[in-house]
PDB file of C-alpha atoms in Angstrom:
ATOM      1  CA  UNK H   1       5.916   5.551 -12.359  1.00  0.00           C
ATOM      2  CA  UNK H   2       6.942   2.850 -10.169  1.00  0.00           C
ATOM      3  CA  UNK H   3       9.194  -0.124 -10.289  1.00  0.00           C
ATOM      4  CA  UNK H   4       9.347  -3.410  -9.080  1.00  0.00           C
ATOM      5  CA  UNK H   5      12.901  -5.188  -9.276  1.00  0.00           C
ATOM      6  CA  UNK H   6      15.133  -7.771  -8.218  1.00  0.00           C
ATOM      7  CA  UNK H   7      12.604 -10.508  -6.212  1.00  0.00           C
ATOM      8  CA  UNK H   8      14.739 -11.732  -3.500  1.00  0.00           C
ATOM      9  CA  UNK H   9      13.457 -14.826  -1.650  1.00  0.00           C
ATOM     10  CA  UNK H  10      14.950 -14.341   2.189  1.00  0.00           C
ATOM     11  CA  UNK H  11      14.379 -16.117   5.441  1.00  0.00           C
ATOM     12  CA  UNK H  12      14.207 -15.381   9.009  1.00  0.00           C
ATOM     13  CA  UNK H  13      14.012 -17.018  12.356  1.00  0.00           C
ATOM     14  CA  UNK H  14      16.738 -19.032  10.836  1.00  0.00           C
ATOM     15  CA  UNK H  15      15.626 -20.602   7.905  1.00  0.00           C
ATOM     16  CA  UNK H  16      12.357 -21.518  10.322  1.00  0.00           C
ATOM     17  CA  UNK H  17       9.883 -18.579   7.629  1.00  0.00           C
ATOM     18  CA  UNK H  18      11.070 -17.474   4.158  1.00  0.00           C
ATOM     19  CA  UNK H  19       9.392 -14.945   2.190  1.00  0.00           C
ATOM     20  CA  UNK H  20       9.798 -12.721  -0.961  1.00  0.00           C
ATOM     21  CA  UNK H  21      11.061  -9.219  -1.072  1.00  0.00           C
ATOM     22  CA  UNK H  22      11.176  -6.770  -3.835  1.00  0.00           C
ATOM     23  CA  UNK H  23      12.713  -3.854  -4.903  1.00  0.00           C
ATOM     24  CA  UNK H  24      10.410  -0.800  -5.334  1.00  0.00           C
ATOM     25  CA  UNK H  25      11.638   2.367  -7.341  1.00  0.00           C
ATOM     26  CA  UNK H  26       9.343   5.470  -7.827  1.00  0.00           C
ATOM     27  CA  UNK H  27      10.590   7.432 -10.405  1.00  0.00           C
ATOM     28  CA  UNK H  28       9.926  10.680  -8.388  1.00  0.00           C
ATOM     29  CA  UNK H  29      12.790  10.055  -5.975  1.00  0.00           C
ATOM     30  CA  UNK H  30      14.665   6.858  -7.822  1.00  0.00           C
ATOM     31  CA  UNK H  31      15.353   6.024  -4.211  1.00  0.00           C
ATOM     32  CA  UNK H  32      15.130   1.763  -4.309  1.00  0.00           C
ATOM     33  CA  UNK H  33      13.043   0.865  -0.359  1.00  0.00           C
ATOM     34  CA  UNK H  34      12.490  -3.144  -0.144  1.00  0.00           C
ATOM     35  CA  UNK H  35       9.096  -4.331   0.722  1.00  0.00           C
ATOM     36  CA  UNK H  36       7.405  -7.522   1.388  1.00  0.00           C
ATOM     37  CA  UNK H  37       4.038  -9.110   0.173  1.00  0.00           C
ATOM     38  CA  UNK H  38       2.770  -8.451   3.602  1.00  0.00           C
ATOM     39  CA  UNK H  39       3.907  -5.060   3.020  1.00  0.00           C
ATOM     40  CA  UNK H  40       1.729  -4.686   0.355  1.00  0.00           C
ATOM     41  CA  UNK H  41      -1.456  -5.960   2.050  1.00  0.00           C
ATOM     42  CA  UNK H  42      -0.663  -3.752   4.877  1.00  0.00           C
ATOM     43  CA  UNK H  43      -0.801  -0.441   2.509  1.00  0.00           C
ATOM     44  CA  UNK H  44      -4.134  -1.609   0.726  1.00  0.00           C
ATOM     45  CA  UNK H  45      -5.419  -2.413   3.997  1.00  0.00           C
ATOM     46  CA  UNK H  46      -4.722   1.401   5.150  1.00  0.00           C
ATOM     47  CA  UNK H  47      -5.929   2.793   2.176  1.00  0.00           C
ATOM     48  CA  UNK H  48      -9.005   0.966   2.204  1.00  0.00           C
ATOM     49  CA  UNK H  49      -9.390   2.275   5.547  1.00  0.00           C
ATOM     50  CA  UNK H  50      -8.421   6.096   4.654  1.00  0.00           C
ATOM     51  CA  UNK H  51     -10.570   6.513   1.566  1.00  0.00           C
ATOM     52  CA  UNK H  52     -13.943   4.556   2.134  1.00  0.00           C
ATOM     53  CA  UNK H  53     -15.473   6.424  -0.919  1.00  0.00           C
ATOM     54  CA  UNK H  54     -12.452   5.148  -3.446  1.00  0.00           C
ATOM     55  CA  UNK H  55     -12.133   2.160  -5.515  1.00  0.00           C
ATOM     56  CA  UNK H  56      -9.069   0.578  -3.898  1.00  0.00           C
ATOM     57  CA  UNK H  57      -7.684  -2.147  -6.481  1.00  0.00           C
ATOM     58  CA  UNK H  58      -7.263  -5.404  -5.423  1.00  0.00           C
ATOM     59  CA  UNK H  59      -3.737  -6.822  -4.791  1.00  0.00           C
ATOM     60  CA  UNK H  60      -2.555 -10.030  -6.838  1.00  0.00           C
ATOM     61  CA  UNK H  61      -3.362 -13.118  -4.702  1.00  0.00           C
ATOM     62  CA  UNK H  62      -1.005 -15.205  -2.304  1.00  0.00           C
ATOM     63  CA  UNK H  63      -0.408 -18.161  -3.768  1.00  0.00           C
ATOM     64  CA  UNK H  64      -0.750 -21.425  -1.420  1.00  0.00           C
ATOM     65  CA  UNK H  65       1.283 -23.514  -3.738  1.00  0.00           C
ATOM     66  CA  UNK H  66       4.196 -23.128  -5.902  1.00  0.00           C
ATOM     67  CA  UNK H  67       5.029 -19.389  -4.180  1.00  0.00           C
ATOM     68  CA  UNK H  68       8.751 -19.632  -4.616  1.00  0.00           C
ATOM     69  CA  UNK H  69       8.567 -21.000  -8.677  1.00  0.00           C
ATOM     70  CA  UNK H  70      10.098 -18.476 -11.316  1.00  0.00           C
ATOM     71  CA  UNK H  71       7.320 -18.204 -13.705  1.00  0.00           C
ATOM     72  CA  UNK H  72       4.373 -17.014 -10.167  1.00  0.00           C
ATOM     73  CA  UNK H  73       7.175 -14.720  -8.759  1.00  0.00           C
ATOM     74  CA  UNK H  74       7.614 -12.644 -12.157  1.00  0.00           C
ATOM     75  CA  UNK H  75       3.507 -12.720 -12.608  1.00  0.00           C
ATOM     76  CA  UNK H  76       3.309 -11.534  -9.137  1.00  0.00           C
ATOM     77  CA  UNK H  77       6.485  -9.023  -9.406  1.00  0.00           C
ATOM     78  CA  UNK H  78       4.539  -7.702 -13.160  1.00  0.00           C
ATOM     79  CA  UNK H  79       1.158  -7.847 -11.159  1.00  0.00           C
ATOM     80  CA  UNK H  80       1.808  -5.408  -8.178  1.00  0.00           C
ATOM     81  CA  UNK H  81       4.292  -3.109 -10.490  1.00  0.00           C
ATOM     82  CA  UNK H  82       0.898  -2.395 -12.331  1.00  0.00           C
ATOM     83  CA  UNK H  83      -0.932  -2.129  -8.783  1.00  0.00           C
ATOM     84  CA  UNK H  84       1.232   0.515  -7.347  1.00  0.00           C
ATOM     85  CA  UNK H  85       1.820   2.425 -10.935  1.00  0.00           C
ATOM     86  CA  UNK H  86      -2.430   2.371 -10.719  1.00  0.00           C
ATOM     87  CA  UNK H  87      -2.114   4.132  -7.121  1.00  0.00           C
ATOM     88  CA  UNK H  88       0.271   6.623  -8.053  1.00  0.00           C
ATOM     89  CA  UNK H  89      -1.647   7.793 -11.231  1.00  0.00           C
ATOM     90  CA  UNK H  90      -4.678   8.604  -8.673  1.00  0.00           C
ATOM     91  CA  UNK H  91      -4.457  12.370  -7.623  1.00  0.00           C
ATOM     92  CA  UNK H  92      -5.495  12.433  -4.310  1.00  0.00           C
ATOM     93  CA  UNK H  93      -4.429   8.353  -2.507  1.00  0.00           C
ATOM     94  CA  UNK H  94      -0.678   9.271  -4.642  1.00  0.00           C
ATOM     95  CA  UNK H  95      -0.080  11.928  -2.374  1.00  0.00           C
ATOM     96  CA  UNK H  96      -1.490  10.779   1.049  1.00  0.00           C
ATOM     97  CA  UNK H  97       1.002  10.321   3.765  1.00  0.00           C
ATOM     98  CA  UNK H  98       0.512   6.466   3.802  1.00  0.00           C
ATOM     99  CA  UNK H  99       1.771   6.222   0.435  1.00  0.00           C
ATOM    100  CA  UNK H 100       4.539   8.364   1.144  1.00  0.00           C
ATOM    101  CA  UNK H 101       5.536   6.239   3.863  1.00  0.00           C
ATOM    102  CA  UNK H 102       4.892   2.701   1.982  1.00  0.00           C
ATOM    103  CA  UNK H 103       7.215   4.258  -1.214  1.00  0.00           C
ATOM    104  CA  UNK H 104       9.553   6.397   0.560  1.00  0.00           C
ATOM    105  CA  UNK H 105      10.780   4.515   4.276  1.00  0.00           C
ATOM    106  CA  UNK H 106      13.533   3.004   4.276  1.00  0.00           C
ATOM    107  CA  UNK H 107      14.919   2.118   8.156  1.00  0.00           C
ATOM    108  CA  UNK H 108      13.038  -0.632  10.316  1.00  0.00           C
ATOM    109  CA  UNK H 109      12.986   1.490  12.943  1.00  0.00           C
ATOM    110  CA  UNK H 110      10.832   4.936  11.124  1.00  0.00           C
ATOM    111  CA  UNK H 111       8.849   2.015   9.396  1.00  0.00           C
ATOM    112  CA  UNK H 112       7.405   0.920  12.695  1.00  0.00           C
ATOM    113  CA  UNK H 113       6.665   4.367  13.597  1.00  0.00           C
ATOM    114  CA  UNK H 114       4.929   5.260  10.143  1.00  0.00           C
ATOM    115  CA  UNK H 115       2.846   1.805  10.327  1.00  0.00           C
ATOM    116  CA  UNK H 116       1.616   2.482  14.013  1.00  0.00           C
ATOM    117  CA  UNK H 117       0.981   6.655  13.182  1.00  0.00           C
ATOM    118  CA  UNK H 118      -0.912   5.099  10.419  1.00  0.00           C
ATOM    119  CA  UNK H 119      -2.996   3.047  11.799  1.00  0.00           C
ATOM    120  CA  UNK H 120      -4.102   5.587  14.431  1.00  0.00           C
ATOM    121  CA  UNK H 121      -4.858   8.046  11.769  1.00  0.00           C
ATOM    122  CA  UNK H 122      -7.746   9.540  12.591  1.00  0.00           C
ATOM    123  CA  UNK H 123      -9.535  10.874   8.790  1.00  0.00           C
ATOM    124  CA  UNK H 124      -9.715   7.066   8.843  1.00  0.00           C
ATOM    125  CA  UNK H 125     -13.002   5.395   8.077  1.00  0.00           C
ATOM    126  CA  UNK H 126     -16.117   7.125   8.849  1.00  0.00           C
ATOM    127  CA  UNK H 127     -13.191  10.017   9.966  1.00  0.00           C
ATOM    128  CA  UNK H 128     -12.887  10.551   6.646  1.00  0.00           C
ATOM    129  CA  UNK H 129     -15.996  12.306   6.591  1.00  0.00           C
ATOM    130  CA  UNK H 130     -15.389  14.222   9.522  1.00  0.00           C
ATOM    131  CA  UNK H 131     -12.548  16.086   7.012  1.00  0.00           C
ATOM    132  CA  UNK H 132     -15.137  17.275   4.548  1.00  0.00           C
ATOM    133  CA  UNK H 133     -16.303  21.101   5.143  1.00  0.00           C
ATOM    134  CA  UNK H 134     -19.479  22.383   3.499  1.00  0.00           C
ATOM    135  CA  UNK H 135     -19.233  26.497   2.768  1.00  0.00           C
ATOM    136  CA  UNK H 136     -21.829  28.795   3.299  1.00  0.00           C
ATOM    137  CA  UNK H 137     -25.300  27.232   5.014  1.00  0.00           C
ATOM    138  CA  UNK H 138     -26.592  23.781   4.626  1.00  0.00           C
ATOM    139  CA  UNK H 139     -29.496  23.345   2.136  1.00  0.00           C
ATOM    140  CA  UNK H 140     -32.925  22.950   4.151  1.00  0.00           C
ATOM    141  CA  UNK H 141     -33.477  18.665   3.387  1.00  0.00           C
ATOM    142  CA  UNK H 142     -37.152  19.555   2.864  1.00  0.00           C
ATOM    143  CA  UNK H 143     -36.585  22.062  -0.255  1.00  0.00           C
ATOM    144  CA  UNK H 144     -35.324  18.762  -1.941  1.00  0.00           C
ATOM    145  CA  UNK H 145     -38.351  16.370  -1.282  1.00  0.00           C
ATOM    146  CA  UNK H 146     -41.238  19.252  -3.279  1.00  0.00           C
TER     147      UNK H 146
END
């Protein structure tokens, strides 16, 4: 299981862009990385991208209005704690190197270099079917049409 604690609402550029930041804690390493919204996209975004042929859940939506009220951060916070305990319960996207990156990186610096390896990954989209071996010989497409 996952957790999400501790919504922090931080700024940068100085004081110019503020955002929201949570705590994540899988329970496999209890090892607390910090993540942002954008954060989030960016992972479904990959894993769309990795596994074409799996039913990626949809993240909770940004909110245009009211972002930074007490009552839509804790729906949020509740909504993508059940979001990333969903992706961890699936066999296969829980163990992918993306994931392992998203739950499990914590400098700036190995972040960068996990989002751009990533992004190049090359089982991505129609990749991913480059992956899948077939043993023995193919069946002959015309046995299946009499």
């Amino acid at each position: 299981t996952v957790e999400i604690t501790e919504p922090i609402k931080k700024q940068k550029f100085k004081g110019m862009k503020s955002f929201m930041s949570y705590h994540i804690t899988p329970s496999t390493t209890n090892l607390t990385v910090e993540r942002r919204y954008k954060q989030f996209d960016w992972f479904h975004d990959r894993l769309t991208e990795k596994f074409p042929c799996f039913i990626i859940p949809p993240l909770p939506e940004k909110a245009v209005v009211g972002k930074y009220q007490q009552t839509f951060i804790e729906f949020r916070r509740e909504k993508l704690e059940l979001w990333l305990n969903r992706i961890g319960r699936h066999p296969i996207i829980s163990h992918c190197n993306v994931t392992n990156h998203f739950l499990k990186c914590h400098e700036e610096k190995n972040w960068k270099e996990g989002k751009r390896k990533a992004e190049a990954d090359k089982t991505a989209r129609s990749g991913f079917f480059m992956t899948v071996k077939c043993d023995g010989p193919l069946p002959d497409p015309l046995s299946s049409e009499r």
